[in-house]
C-alpha positions as semicolon CSV with decimal commas, in nm:
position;residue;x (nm);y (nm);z (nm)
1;X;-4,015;6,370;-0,050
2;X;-3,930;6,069;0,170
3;X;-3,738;5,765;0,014
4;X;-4,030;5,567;0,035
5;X;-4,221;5,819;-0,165
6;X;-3,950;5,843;-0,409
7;X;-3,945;5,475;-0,475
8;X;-4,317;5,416;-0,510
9;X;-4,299;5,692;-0,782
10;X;-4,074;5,452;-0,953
11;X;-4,269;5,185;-0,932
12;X;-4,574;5,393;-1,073
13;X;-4,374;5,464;-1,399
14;X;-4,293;5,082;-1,456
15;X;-4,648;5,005;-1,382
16;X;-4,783;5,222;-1,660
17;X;-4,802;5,239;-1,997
18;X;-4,522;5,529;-2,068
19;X;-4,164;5,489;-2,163
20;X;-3,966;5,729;-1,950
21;X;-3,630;5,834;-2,043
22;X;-3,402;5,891;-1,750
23;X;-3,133;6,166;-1,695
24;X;-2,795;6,064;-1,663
25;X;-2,672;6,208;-1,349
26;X;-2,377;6,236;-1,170
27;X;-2,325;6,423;-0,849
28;X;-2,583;6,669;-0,642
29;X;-2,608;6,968;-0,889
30;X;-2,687;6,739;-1,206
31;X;-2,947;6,599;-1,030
32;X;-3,125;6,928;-0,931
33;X;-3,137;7,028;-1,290
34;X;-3,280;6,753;-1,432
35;X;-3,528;6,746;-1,093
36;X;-3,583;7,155;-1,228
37;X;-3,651;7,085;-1,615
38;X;-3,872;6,802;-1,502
39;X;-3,759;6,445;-1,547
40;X;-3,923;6,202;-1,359
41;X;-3,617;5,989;-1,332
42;X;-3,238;6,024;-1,312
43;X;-2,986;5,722;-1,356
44;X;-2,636;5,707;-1,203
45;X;-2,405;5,499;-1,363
46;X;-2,134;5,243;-1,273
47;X;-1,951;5,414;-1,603
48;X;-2,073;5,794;-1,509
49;X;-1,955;5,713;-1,131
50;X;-1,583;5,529;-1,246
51;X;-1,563;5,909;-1,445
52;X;-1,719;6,121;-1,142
53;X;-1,526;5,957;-0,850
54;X;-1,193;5,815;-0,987
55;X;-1,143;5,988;-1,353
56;X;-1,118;5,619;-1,450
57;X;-1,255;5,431;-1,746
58;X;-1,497;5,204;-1,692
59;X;-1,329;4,899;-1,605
60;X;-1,477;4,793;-1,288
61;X;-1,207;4,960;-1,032
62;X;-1,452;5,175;-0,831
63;X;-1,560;4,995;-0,518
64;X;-1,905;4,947;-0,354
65;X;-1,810;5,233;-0,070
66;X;-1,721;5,507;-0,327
67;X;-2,058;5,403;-0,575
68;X;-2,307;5,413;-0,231
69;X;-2,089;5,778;-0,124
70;X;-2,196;5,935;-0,483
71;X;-2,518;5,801;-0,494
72;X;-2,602;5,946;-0,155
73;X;-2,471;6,274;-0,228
74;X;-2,675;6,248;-0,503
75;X;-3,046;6,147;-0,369
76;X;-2,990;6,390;-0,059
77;X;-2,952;6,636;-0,322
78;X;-3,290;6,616;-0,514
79;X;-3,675;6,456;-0,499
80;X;-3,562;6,302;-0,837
81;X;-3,591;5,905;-0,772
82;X;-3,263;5,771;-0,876
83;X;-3,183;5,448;-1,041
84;X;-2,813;5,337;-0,970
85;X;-2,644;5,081;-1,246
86;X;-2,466;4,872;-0,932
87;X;-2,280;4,675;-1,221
88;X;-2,208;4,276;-1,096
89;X;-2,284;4,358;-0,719
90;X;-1,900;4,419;-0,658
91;X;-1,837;3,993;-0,648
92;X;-2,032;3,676;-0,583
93;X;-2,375;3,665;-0,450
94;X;-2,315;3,690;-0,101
95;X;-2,116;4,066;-0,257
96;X;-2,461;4,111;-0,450
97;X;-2,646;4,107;-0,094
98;X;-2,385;4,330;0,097
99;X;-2,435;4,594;-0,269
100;X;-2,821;4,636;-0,224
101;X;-2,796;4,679;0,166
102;X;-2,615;4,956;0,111
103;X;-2,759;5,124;-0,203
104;X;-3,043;5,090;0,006
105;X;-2,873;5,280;0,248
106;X;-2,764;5,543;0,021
107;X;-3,156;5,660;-0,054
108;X;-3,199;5,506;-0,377
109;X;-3,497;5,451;-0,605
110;X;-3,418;5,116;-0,750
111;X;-3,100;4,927;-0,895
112;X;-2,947;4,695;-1,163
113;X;-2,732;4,406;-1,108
114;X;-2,594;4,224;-1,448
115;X;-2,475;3,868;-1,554
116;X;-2,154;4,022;-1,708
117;X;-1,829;3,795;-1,594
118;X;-1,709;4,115;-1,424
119;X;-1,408;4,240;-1,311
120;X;-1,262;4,133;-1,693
121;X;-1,065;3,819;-1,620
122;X;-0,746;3,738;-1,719
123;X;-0,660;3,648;-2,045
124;X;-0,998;3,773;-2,225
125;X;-0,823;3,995;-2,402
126;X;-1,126;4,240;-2,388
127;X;-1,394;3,987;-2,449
128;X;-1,718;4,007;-2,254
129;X;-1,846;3,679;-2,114
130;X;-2,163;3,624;-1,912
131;X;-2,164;3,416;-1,613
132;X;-2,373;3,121;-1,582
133;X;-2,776;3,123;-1,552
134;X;-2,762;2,940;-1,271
135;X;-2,524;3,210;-1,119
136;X;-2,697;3,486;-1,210
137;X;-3,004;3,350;-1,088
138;X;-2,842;3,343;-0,714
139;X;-2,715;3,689;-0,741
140;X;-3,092;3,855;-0,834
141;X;-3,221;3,623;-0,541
142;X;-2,905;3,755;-0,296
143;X;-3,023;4,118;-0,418
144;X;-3,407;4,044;-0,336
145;X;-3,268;3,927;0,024
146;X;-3,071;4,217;0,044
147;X;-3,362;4,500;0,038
148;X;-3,546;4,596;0,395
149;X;-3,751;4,836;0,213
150;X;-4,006;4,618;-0,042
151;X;-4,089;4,922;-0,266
152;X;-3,664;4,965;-0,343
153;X;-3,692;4,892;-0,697
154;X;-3,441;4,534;-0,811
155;X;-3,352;4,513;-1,189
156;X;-3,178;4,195;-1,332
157;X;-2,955;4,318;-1,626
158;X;-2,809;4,087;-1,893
159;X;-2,571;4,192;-2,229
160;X;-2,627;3,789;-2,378
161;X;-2,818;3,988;-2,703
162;X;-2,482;4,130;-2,780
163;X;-2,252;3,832;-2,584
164;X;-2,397;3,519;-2,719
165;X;-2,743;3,501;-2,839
166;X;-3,125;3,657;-2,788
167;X;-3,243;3,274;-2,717
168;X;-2,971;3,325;-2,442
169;X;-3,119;3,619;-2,389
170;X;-3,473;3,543;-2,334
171;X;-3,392;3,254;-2,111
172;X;-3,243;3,450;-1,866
173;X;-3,449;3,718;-1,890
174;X;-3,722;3,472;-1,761
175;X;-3,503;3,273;-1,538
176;X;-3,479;3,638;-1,356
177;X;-3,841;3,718;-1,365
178;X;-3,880;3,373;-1,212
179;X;-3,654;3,452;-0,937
180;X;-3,842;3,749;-0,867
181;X;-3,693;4,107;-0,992
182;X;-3,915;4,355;-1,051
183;X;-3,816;4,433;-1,425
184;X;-3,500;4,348;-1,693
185;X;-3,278;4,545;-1,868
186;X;-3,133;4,456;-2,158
187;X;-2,870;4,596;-2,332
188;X;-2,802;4,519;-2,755
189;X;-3,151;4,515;-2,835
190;X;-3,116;4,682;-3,181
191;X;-3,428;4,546;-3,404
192;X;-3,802;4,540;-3,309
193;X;-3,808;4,196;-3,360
194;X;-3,584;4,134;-3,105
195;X;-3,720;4,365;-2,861
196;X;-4,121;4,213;-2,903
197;X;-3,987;3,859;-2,892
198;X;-3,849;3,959;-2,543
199;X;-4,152;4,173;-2,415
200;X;-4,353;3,868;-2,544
201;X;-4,159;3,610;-2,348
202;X;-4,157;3,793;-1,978
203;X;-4,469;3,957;-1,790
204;X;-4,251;4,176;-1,604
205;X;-4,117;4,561;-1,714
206;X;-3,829;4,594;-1,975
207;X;-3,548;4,848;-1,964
208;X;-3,344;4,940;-2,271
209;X;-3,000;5,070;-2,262
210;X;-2,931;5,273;-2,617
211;X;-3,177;5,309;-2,847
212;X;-3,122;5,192;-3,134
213;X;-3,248;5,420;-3,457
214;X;-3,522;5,110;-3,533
215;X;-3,715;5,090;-3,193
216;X;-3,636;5,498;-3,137
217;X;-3,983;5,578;-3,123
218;X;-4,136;5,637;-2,744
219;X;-4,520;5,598;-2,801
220;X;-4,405;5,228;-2,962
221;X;-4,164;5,137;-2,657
222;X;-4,421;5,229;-2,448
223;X;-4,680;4,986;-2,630
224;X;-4,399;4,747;-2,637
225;X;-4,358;4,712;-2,257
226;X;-4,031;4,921;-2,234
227;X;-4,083;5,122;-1,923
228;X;-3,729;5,324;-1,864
229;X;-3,498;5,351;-2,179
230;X;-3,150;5,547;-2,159
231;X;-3,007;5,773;-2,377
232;X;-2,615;5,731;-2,334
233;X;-2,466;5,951;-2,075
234;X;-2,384;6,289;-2,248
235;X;-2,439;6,529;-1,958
236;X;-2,065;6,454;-1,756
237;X;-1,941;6,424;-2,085
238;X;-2,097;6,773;-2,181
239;X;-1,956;6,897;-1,848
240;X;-1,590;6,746;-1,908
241;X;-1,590;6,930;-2,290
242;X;-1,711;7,207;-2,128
243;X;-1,438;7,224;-1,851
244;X;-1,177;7,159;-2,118
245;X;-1,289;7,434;-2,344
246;X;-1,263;7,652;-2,093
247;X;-0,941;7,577;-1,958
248;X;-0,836;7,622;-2,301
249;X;-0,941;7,968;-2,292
250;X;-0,815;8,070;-2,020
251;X;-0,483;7,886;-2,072
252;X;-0,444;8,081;-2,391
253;X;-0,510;8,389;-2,247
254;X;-0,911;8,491;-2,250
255;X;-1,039;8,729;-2,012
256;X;-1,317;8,556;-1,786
257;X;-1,527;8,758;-1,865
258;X;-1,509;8,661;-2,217
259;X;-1,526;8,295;-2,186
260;X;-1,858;8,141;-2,348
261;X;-2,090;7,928;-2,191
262;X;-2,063;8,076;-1,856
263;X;-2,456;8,141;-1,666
264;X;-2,484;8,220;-1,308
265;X;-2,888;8,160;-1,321
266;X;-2,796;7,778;-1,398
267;X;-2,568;7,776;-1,112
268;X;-2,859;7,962;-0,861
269;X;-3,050;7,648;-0,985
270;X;-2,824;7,371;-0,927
271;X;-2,692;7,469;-0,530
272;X;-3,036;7,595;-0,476
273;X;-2,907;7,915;-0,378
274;X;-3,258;8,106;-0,300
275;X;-3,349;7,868;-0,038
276;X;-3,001;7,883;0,120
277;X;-3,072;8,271;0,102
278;X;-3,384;8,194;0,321
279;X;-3,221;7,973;0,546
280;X;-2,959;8,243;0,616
281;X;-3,206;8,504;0,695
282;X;-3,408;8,233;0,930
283;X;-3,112;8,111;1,084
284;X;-2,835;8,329;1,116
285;X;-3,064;8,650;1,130
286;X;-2,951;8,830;0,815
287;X;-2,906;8,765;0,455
288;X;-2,515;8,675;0,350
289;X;-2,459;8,936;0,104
């Protein structure tokens, strides 16, 4: 499936009536599971890539060059379209332009930029801030700029429901929509009153980050006008429990073979090891043993 393909799919799904839930992914063999048990979308994270690429917290010290590496390991890996969080474009506007060019690049579906007053600046003590509308209107128009390909997917994100206010909220939400991204994402949203008083203000697609307990119900999202609505990332943590656990095991002195959790048909799946049998045979004239 070409690029092209994979981001018209994407923008098929925010076009209809469903509410997809995306699968957190991380690095080539994540994706081709969730690609296997059949989600239509995966999402790469700037939290899930600090974790995959640096073992870092999320605190904004990955770069632009090691985000677009993962994510193009990732969507050379798998047909899955992938939506990449790209965080505050990596600086000022002009940064915004230079992130989409090469997310672009990097084969993916569509991506987020946000209003957070990122890197954390000094002397906030921990406190998010947003920038300004004004500001955050230039970086979703520098993003639109950046894209060659019309059908990549451009998502203006904003945390002002949880930062200052959801009449903040809603003005930026529209203030985007005016400047021409092709859906929101909001993050906060916790009540259905809050989330229908911002489907009701904007004409475009809404994205969710966690779902809250009140608005967890998919057939009413859907109706709503929330097309893509995440789940957390629990599948790298999974992996990193997993990899600790065993470790453990083995530290304190478990056979291999007796370590849990262990399935070589899962593995087969994820490096796509039947088709590298067939490539062997075509190409090298045998089959590696």
């Amino acid at each position: 499936m070409t690029v092209t393909i994979q981001r018209q799919k994407f923008r098929e799904y925010l076009k209809g009536s469903r509410c997809f839930i995306p699968a957190s992914v991380y690095d080539p063999m994540s994706a081709r599971l969730a690609e296997n048990l059949g989600f239509e979308v995966g999402m790469f994270a700037g939290s899930v890539a600090s974790l995959a690429v640096l073992g870092a917290p999320d605190l904004i010290v990955l770069t632009l060059t090691e985000l677009a590496e993962q994510a193009r390991r990732i969507t050379r890996a798998s047909n899955l379209p992938i939506l990449v969080d790209a965080d505050h474009g990596f600086g000022n506007a002009l940064n915004v332009k230079r992130t989409v060019e090469e997310l672009e690049a990097a084969g993916v579906a569509a991506l987020t930029i946000e209003d957070t007053n990122l890197p954390q600046p000094f002397g906030d003590n921990g406190k998010q801030s947003l920038i300004s509308i004004e500001e955050g209107v230039g970086k979703m128009r520098a993003a639109l700029a950046g894209r060659s390909d019309p059908s990549l997917v451009v998502i203006g994100r904003t945390s002002a429901v949880s930062i200052s206010d959801l009449d903040d909220a809603i003005a930026r939400c529209k203030a985007y929509e005016t400047a021409g991204v092709d859906a929101v994402f909001l993050t906060g949203i916790k009540t259905r009153a809050e989330l229908e008083a911002v489907c009701s203000a904007v004409r475009i697609p809404v994205m969710l980050g966690l779902i809250g307990k009140e608005i967890n119900d998919l057939e009413y999202l859907g109706r709503t006008g929330v097309r893509i609505g995440l789940q957390g990332h629990l599948p790298i943590m999974a992996a990193i429990q997993a990899t600790h656990d065993t470790y453990v095991a083995l530290r304190n002195g478990a056979a291999p073979e007796a370590v849990s959790g262990v399935k070589p048909d899962v593995l087969k799946v994820a490096t796509i090891e039947e088709a590298y049998k067939l490539w062997t045979k075509d190409f090298l004239g045998g089959e590696k043993s």
